[in-house]
Amino acid sequence: MLTRRRFLERTLQGSSLVALGPTVPGFLASTAAAAEPGKDNVLVVVEMTGGNDGLNTVVPYADDLYYAARPTIGIAKDQVVRVDDHIGLNPGMRSFDKLLSDGRLAIVQGVGYPNPDRSHFESMDVWQSADPKRQAGSGWLGRSLNSVRVSAGQIPGVHVGTQTLPLALRGSATGVPTIHPSKPYDLDLALQRNNNYAVMATPAGGRSKGAGTNKEHDARRALIEDLAKLAPAPANDNLRQFVRRTSLQTYAAIEDLRNITRNDSPNNQVRFRGNANGELASELNLVASMIAAGFGTRVFYLSIGGFDTHANQLQEHQQRLQQLADAITNFFSQLDRSGHSKRVVLMTFSEFGRRVRENGSKGTDHGAGSCLFVAGPGVKGGVVGAHPSLATDQLDAGDLRHHTDFRRVYASLLGTWLGCDSAAVLGESFEPLPLLKES
Amino acid sequence: MRLSLASLDRIDPAEAWAPWEPSAGDPWDRKWAGHLYRRAGFGASWPELQEAVANGPTTTIGRLLTGHGGQDEFDQLMDELGPDSNSPVFAPTPFGSEAQLQTWWFHRMLYTRHPLRERMVLFWHNHFATSLLKVRQPALMKQQNILIRRHALGKFSPFLLEMSRDPAMLVWLDGNSNSKDKPNENYAREVLELFTLGVGHYSETDIREAARAFTGWHTNGQGFTFNRFEHDDDPKTVLGQTGRWDGDDVVRIVLEQPAAARFLVRKLYRELISEGTPPPDALLEPLASQFRDSGYDIAALVGTMLHSRLFFSDHAYRQRIKSPVEYVLGLLRSMEAKTTPPTDYSPTQQQPLDGLGQALFAPPNVKGWAGGEAWLNSATLLARHNLAWKIAQGTRGPLGITTQPGALIRKHVARDSGPNAEAVVDFLLALLLQPATGEIDSQARRKLVDFLAQGKPKSMPPEHRVRETIHAILLMPEYQLS
């Protein structure tokens, strides 16, 4: 199989290939410098599925009410990763220390929506559709993809995972592909089971999997690429040129992805620190590699499960948060090394927080407003908004009362960061939060 | 006469829309028959191509416009099948209940005896882009689809009048919130902006006044209801005309504007002629006049376009990117694929169109799919590639599609040339692409022949090589174009 570089070189040498010109910079852009500043910013959204216990994530360690409400699962003052004189992070999030001191982490407190729904599904739909009335059948990111700028032929949004496409990404004009480190998108050349062809392809006494060998697949890939390269595309025939260019880009992208996800690839030799060897870490690793490889994708969506902590939550919750924090920290280190971190912002969210008062099983039940993180070099680091009060008369049926509508977070990232009309995507105008550095 | 691609501004409009006559230098052949079937249908099978070449352009276009016998019975049957009022309401989480509805239409498009009309149904679905994601009731979406079919090649004015009373449309554009005291402008705005005139041919005041005329036009969830108590019966001024207008008057007034025919003709030009260089206004003017003077006769307009010299010219030839529906149906029809149409149309999980970017009954917004270059990116192109392989394999998998290319070759490749690699490649290119002379690069053809022959050019290639060769042709850039 050709390497991408050899493929490009060979392609460029071909006599009829003058028209390929515009294809090349897209792949070869090894730094973000090629693009107009701000026009290729990337947003990575990480869903924390299950309802993350915000109170044990961002711990109000200076507040006695916290320890009163959580006699067995409260996190001791000397355990937290100190943020300021009032709050500290869960000890699992030690790796966020560096992001904090570098001013790359914003902690947004008291985020939610009016009349919170405590059902996982209903509340997740609210967050994903950005519609508390739950009438939208599409997602906030899906809608945004119809207006973000993306080079012709590039994929505006990618879902990384194994589940079905989340509502958040529905509603985009061309759809959003789902890929996974173990199953990136690729030409599917393999035989399906139970088909006529498999039976016919087997000569008497011959190979049982005749047409499935790597060598034959390589021959087919080569044929497919050759046919695209040889397609005539006169200079004034824009459509033919576009299709040909998109085909060649696609084959190069497939090969890039295959190289990125190969076990012996340099990208996979990153040494994960701490506990960052979970699924999220390898998924974010793939995202970082795609960004570095010059994929023009503007929005990535991932999820990490296990936050529905009804019982004995202390240790398990801490492990989850460590996976999250280590994966995110590692993601930005990888982007720093490839020189792309400046154009990447990552945000987390969960469908709700949990009750203030712990339950009888050393866990917590479904709650309402919570905190979230926004990370990246473009982020104005620090604490955004006050920690909601734990005083009984300030709670909403035993839950923290939110003071910041979650759509203000979305609006901040849609507008300034992605360059969309956030009011059009969200259906109304929301005042952005001061999450990003002035550029 | 042939026109060259560089000179759209210099074409005499009268000449462009005059009927095309084949000539010795530019004969009616498989290339033009294939072109016609790609635009006026969803592609052709080999027997259809042979028949069209034998019958000539006039007869072939005539049949495409009227459809073949048996269509009425087919329509009656299909109208009764599919979702009904007991079908599950659309829910926006994991496996969408849209599958049943989508499969129902997909099979109509595949088995119709009147492909041109079905294509126009798709065109108008995109024009009056209504989505199940908001309407939620599959039965209402189906009802709208049947309404569209009735008018797809009819007259635009009764079409728009009925569409303004269509329950799915009324849900989609908030008809029930449009009341005397609080007019909702959603429908009135789209009538002017997207359905008839286009931006720049009306004012915000016209929208407000038109919205008042539509007040009280509600739906009870099954059909149209006129709520007289919510209707504003005071005088309104719409596009310069003052009276106690209701919705019907707005439709009449709007269609009296010259901008309406121009807007619709331009949109249809992009559908039937070219997505390339946008045409100058002067080129479209004769068609706009014809459309207006004919009382907005859609079939007559489509007929003029399909018969025209411009249609049979380089300005139109492969100057559109196939939509996902065109791509999939085209390859199924060329391959004479056998599918097992389900009669219950119960929700299935996997569908041929998944991942290709054109979820039927769920356009991204009221503007519909953008079309053209927006259809293709690395992900959607790859989805086309992988679907093509599933179909070329003849898998009876989740898609329930069977193809038998070996049988096609035995049936259609001339016996005297023998089933050798060269003859098979030429047949497959003619079947799938109907290329013009010299359109396929000679080296590309050579690579296909070498791949298929594997060093044995004289013998019949094995079936799996044939299928792999078909797959490669279905991925060619030329095949993405219509």
PDB file of C-alpha atoms in Angstrom, chain B residues 296-399:
ATOM      1  CA  TYR B 296     -48.231  27.597 -13.779  1.00  0.00           C
ATOM      2  CA  ASP B 297     -48.461  24.296 -15.642  1.00  0.00           C
ATOM      3  CA  ILE B 298     -45.577  22.295 -14.151  1.00  0.00           C
ATOM      4  CA  ALA B 299     -45.680  19.424 -16.670  1.00  0.00           C
ATOM      5  CA  ALA B 300     -45.501  21.850 -19.594  1.00  0.00           C
ATOM      6  CA  LEU B 301     -42.493  23.613 -18.058  1.00  0.00           C
ATOM      7  CA  VAL B 302     -40.698  20.354 -17.363  1.00  0.00           C
ATOM      8  CA  GLY B 303     -41.485  19.214 -20.905  1.00  0.00           C
ATOM      9  CA  THR B 304     -39.989  22.355 -22.429  1.00  0.00           C
ATOM     10  CA  MET B 305     -36.842  21.919 -20.384  1.00  0.00           C
ATOM     11  CA  LEU B 306     -36.411  18.234 -21.208  1.00  0.00           C
ATOM     12  CA  HIS B 307     -36.963  18.719 -24.940  1.00  0.00           C
ATOM     13  CA  SER B 308     -34.623  21.695 -25.165  1.00  0.00           C
ATOM     14  CA  ARG B 309     -31.309  22.137 -26.900  1.00  0.00           C
ATOM     15  CA  LEU B 310     -29.851  23.332 -23.640  1.00  0.00           C
ATOM     16  CA  PHE B 311     -30.833  20.079 -21.938  1.00  0.00           C
ATOM     17  CA  PHE B 312     -29.033  18.104 -24.655  1.00  0.00           C
ATOM     18  CA  SER B 313     -25.841  20.139 -24.419  1.00  0.00           C
ATOM     19  CA  ASP B 314     -22.606  20.230 -22.484  1.00  0.00           C
ATOM     20  CA  HIS B 315     -24.208  22.850 -20.241  1.00  0.00           C
ATOM     21  CA  ALA B 316     -26.399  20.147 -18.771  1.00  0.00           C
ATOM     22  CA  TYR B 317     -24.421  16.942 -19.336  1.00  0.00           C
ATOM     23  CA  ARG B 318     -23.104  15.656 -15.958  1.00  0.00           C
ATOM     24  CA  GLN B 319     -23.592  19.126 -14.500  1.00  0.00           C
ATOM     25  CA  ARG B 320     -25.346  17.928 -11.354  1.00  0.00           C
ATOM     26  CA  ILE B 321     -24.111  15.992  -8.358  1.00  0.00           C
ATOM     27  CA  LYS B 322     -26.357  13.002  -7.722  1.00  0.00           C
ATOM     28  CA  SER B 323     -28.308  13.265  -4.516  1.00  0.00           C
ATOM     29  CA  PRO B 324     -28.095  10.177  -2.278  1.00  0.00           C
ATOM     30  CA  VAL B 325     -31.525   9.063  -3.498  1.00  0.00           C
ATOM     31  CA  GLU B 326     -30.457   9.401  -7.137  1.00  0.00           C
ATOM     32  CA  TYR B 327     -27.232   7.551  -6.448  1.00  0.00           C
ATOM     33  CA  VAL B 328     -28.852   4.599  -4.703  1.00  0.00           C
ATOM     34  CA  LEU B 329     -31.906   4.238  -6.924  1.00  0.00           C
ATOM     35  CA  GLY B 330     -29.793   4.710 -10.037  1.00  0.00           C
ATOM     36  CA  LEU B 331     -27.507   1.868  -9.182  1.00  0.00           C
ATOM     37  CA  LEU B 332     -30.337  -0.404  -8.116  1.00  0.00           C
ATOM     38  CA  ARG B 333     -32.162   0.240 -11.384  1.00  0.00           C
ATOM     39  CA  SER B 334     -29.061  -0.250 -13.534  1.00  0.00           C
ATOM     40  CA  MET B 335     -28.242  -3.505 -11.794  1.00  0.00           C
ATOM     41  CA  GLU B 336     -31.853  -4.676 -12.047  1.00  0.00           C
ATOM     42  CA  ALA B 337     -31.592  -5.348  -8.333  1.00  0.00           C
ATOM     43  CA  LYS B 338     -34.218  -7.473  -6.670  1.00  0.00           C
ATOM     44  CA  THR B 339     -35.490  -6.247  -3.374  1.00  0.00           C
ATOM     45  CA  THR B 340     -38.165  -7.730  -1.257  1.00  0.00           C
ATOM     46  CA  PRO B 341     -40.564  -4.871  -0.642  1.00  0.00           C
ATOM     47  CA  PRO B 342     -42.018  -5.328   2.816  1.00  0.00           C
ATOM     48  CA  THR B 343     -45.784  -5.019   2.829  1.00  0.00           C
ATOM     49  CA  ASP B 344     -46.097  -3.966   6.433  1.00  0.00           C
ATOM     50  CA  TYR B 345     -43.348  -1.318   6.246  1.00  0.00           C
ATOM     51  CA  SER B 346     -42.611  -1.902   9.873  1.00  0.00           C
ATOM     52  CA  PRO B 347     -39.608  -0.026  11.254  1.00  0.00           C
ATOM     53  CA  THR B 348     -36.324  -1.606  10.306  1.00  0.00           C
ATOM     54  CA  GLN B 349     -32.982  -0.597  11.657  1.00  0.00           C
ATOM     55  CA  GLN B 350     -30.812  -0.312   8.623  1.00  0.00           C
ATOM     56  CA  GLN B 351     -31.732   1.501   5.487  1.00  0.00           C
ATOM     57  CA  PRO B 352     -29.976   2.052   2.194  1.00  0.00           C
ATOM     58  CA  LEU B 353     -29.852   5.804   2.682  1.00  0.00           C
ATOM     59  CA  ASP B 354     -28.335   5.785   6.179  1.00  0.00           C
ATOM     60  CA  GLY B 355     -25.246   7.933   6.442  1.00  0.00           C
ATOM     61  CA  LEU B 356     -25.568   9.375   2.950  1.00  0.00           C
ATOM     62  CA  GLY B 357     -26.980  12.717   4.069  1.00  0.00           C
ATOM     63  CA  GLN B 358     -30.546  12.656   2.740  1.00  0.00           C
ATOM     64  CA  ALA B 359     -32.918  11.332   5.373  1.00  0.00           C
ATOM     65  CA  LEU B 360     -36.287  11.391   3.625  1.00  0.00           C
ATOM     66  CA  PHE B 361     -39.015  13.234   5.518  1.00  0.00           C
ATOM     67  CA  ALA B 362     -36.335  14.871   7.648  1.00  0.00           C
ATOM     68  CA  PRO B 363     -34.730  17.697   5.670  1.00  0.00           C
ATOM     69  CA  PRO B 364     -32.402  19.763   7.858  1.00  0.00           C
ATOM     70  CA  ASN B 365     -34.642  22.841   7.896  1.00  0.00           C
ATOM     71  CA  VAL B 366     -37.366  24.644   5.991  1.00  0.00           C
ATOM     72  CA  LYS B 367     -34.919  25.515   3.215  1.00  0.00           C
ATOM     73  CA  GLY B 368     -34.454  21.826   2.457  1.00  0.00           C
ATOM     74  CA  TRP B 369     -31.222  20.182   1.415  1.00  0.00           C
ATOM     75  CA  ALA B 370     -28.741  22.553  -0.187  1.00  0.00           C
ATOM     76  CA  GLY B 371     -27.818  20.006  -2.872  1.00  0.00           C
ATOM     77  CA  GLY B 372     -24.883  20.262  -5.250  1.00  0.00           C
ATOM     78  CA  GLU B 373     -21.486  20.196  -3.605  1.00  0.00           C
ATOM     79  CA  ALA B 374     -23.086  20.014  -0.157  1.00  0.00           C
ATOM     80  CA  TRP B 375     -23.960  16.368  -0.829  1.00  0.00           C
ATOM     81  CA  LEU B 376     -20.367  15.234  -0.793  1.00  0.00           C
ATOM     82  CA  ASN B 377     -17.750  15.189   1.893  1.00  0.00           C
ATOM     83  CA  SER B 378     -15.308  12.473   2.871  1.00  0.00           C
ATOM     84  CA  ALA B 379     -17.850  10.832   5.153  1.00  0.00           C
ATOM     85  CA  THR B 380     -20.829  10.853   2.798  1.00  0.00           C
ATOM     86  CA  LEU B 381     -18.676   9.808  -0.136  1.00  0.00           C
ATOM     87  CA  LEU B 382     -17.320   6.923   1.877  1.00  0.00           C
ATOM     88  CA  ALA B 383     -20.844   5.958   2.867  1.00  0.00           C
ATOM     89  CA  ARG B 384     -21.714   5.829  -0.861  1.00  0.00           C
ATOM     90  CA  HIS B 385     -18.681   3.650  -1.496  1.00  0.00           C
ATOM     91  CA  ASN B 386     -19.536   1.188   1.220  1.00  0.00           C
ATOM     92  CA  LEU B 387     -23.191   1.021   0.285  1.00  0.00           C
ATOM     93  CA  ALA B 388     -22.184   0.385  -3.347  1.00  0.00           C
ATOM     94  CA  TRP B 389     -20.115  -2.567  -2.195  1.00  0.00           C
ATOM     95  CA  LYS B 390     -22.972  -4.001  -0.167  1.00  0.00           C
ATOM     96  CA  ILE B 391     -25.217  -3.816  -3.212  1.00  0.00           C
ATOM     97  CA  ALA B 392     -22.600  -5.002  -5.704  1.00  0.00           C
ATOM     98  CA  GLN B 393     -22.051  -8.082  -3.549  1.00  0.00           C
ATOM     99  CA  GLY B 394     -25.679  -9.028  -3.868  1.00  0.00           C
ATOM    100  CA  THR B 395     -25.981  -9.339  -0.162  1.00  0.00           C
ATOM    101  CA  ARG B 396     -29.284 -10.398   1.218  1.00  0.00           C
ATOM    102  CA  GLY B 397     -28.349  -8.608   4.386  1.00  0.00           C
ATOM    103  CA  PRO B 398     -30.302  -6.030   6.316  1.00  0.00           C
ATOM    104  CA  LEU B 399     -31.016  -4.204   3.070  1.00  0.00           C
TER     105      LEU B 399
END
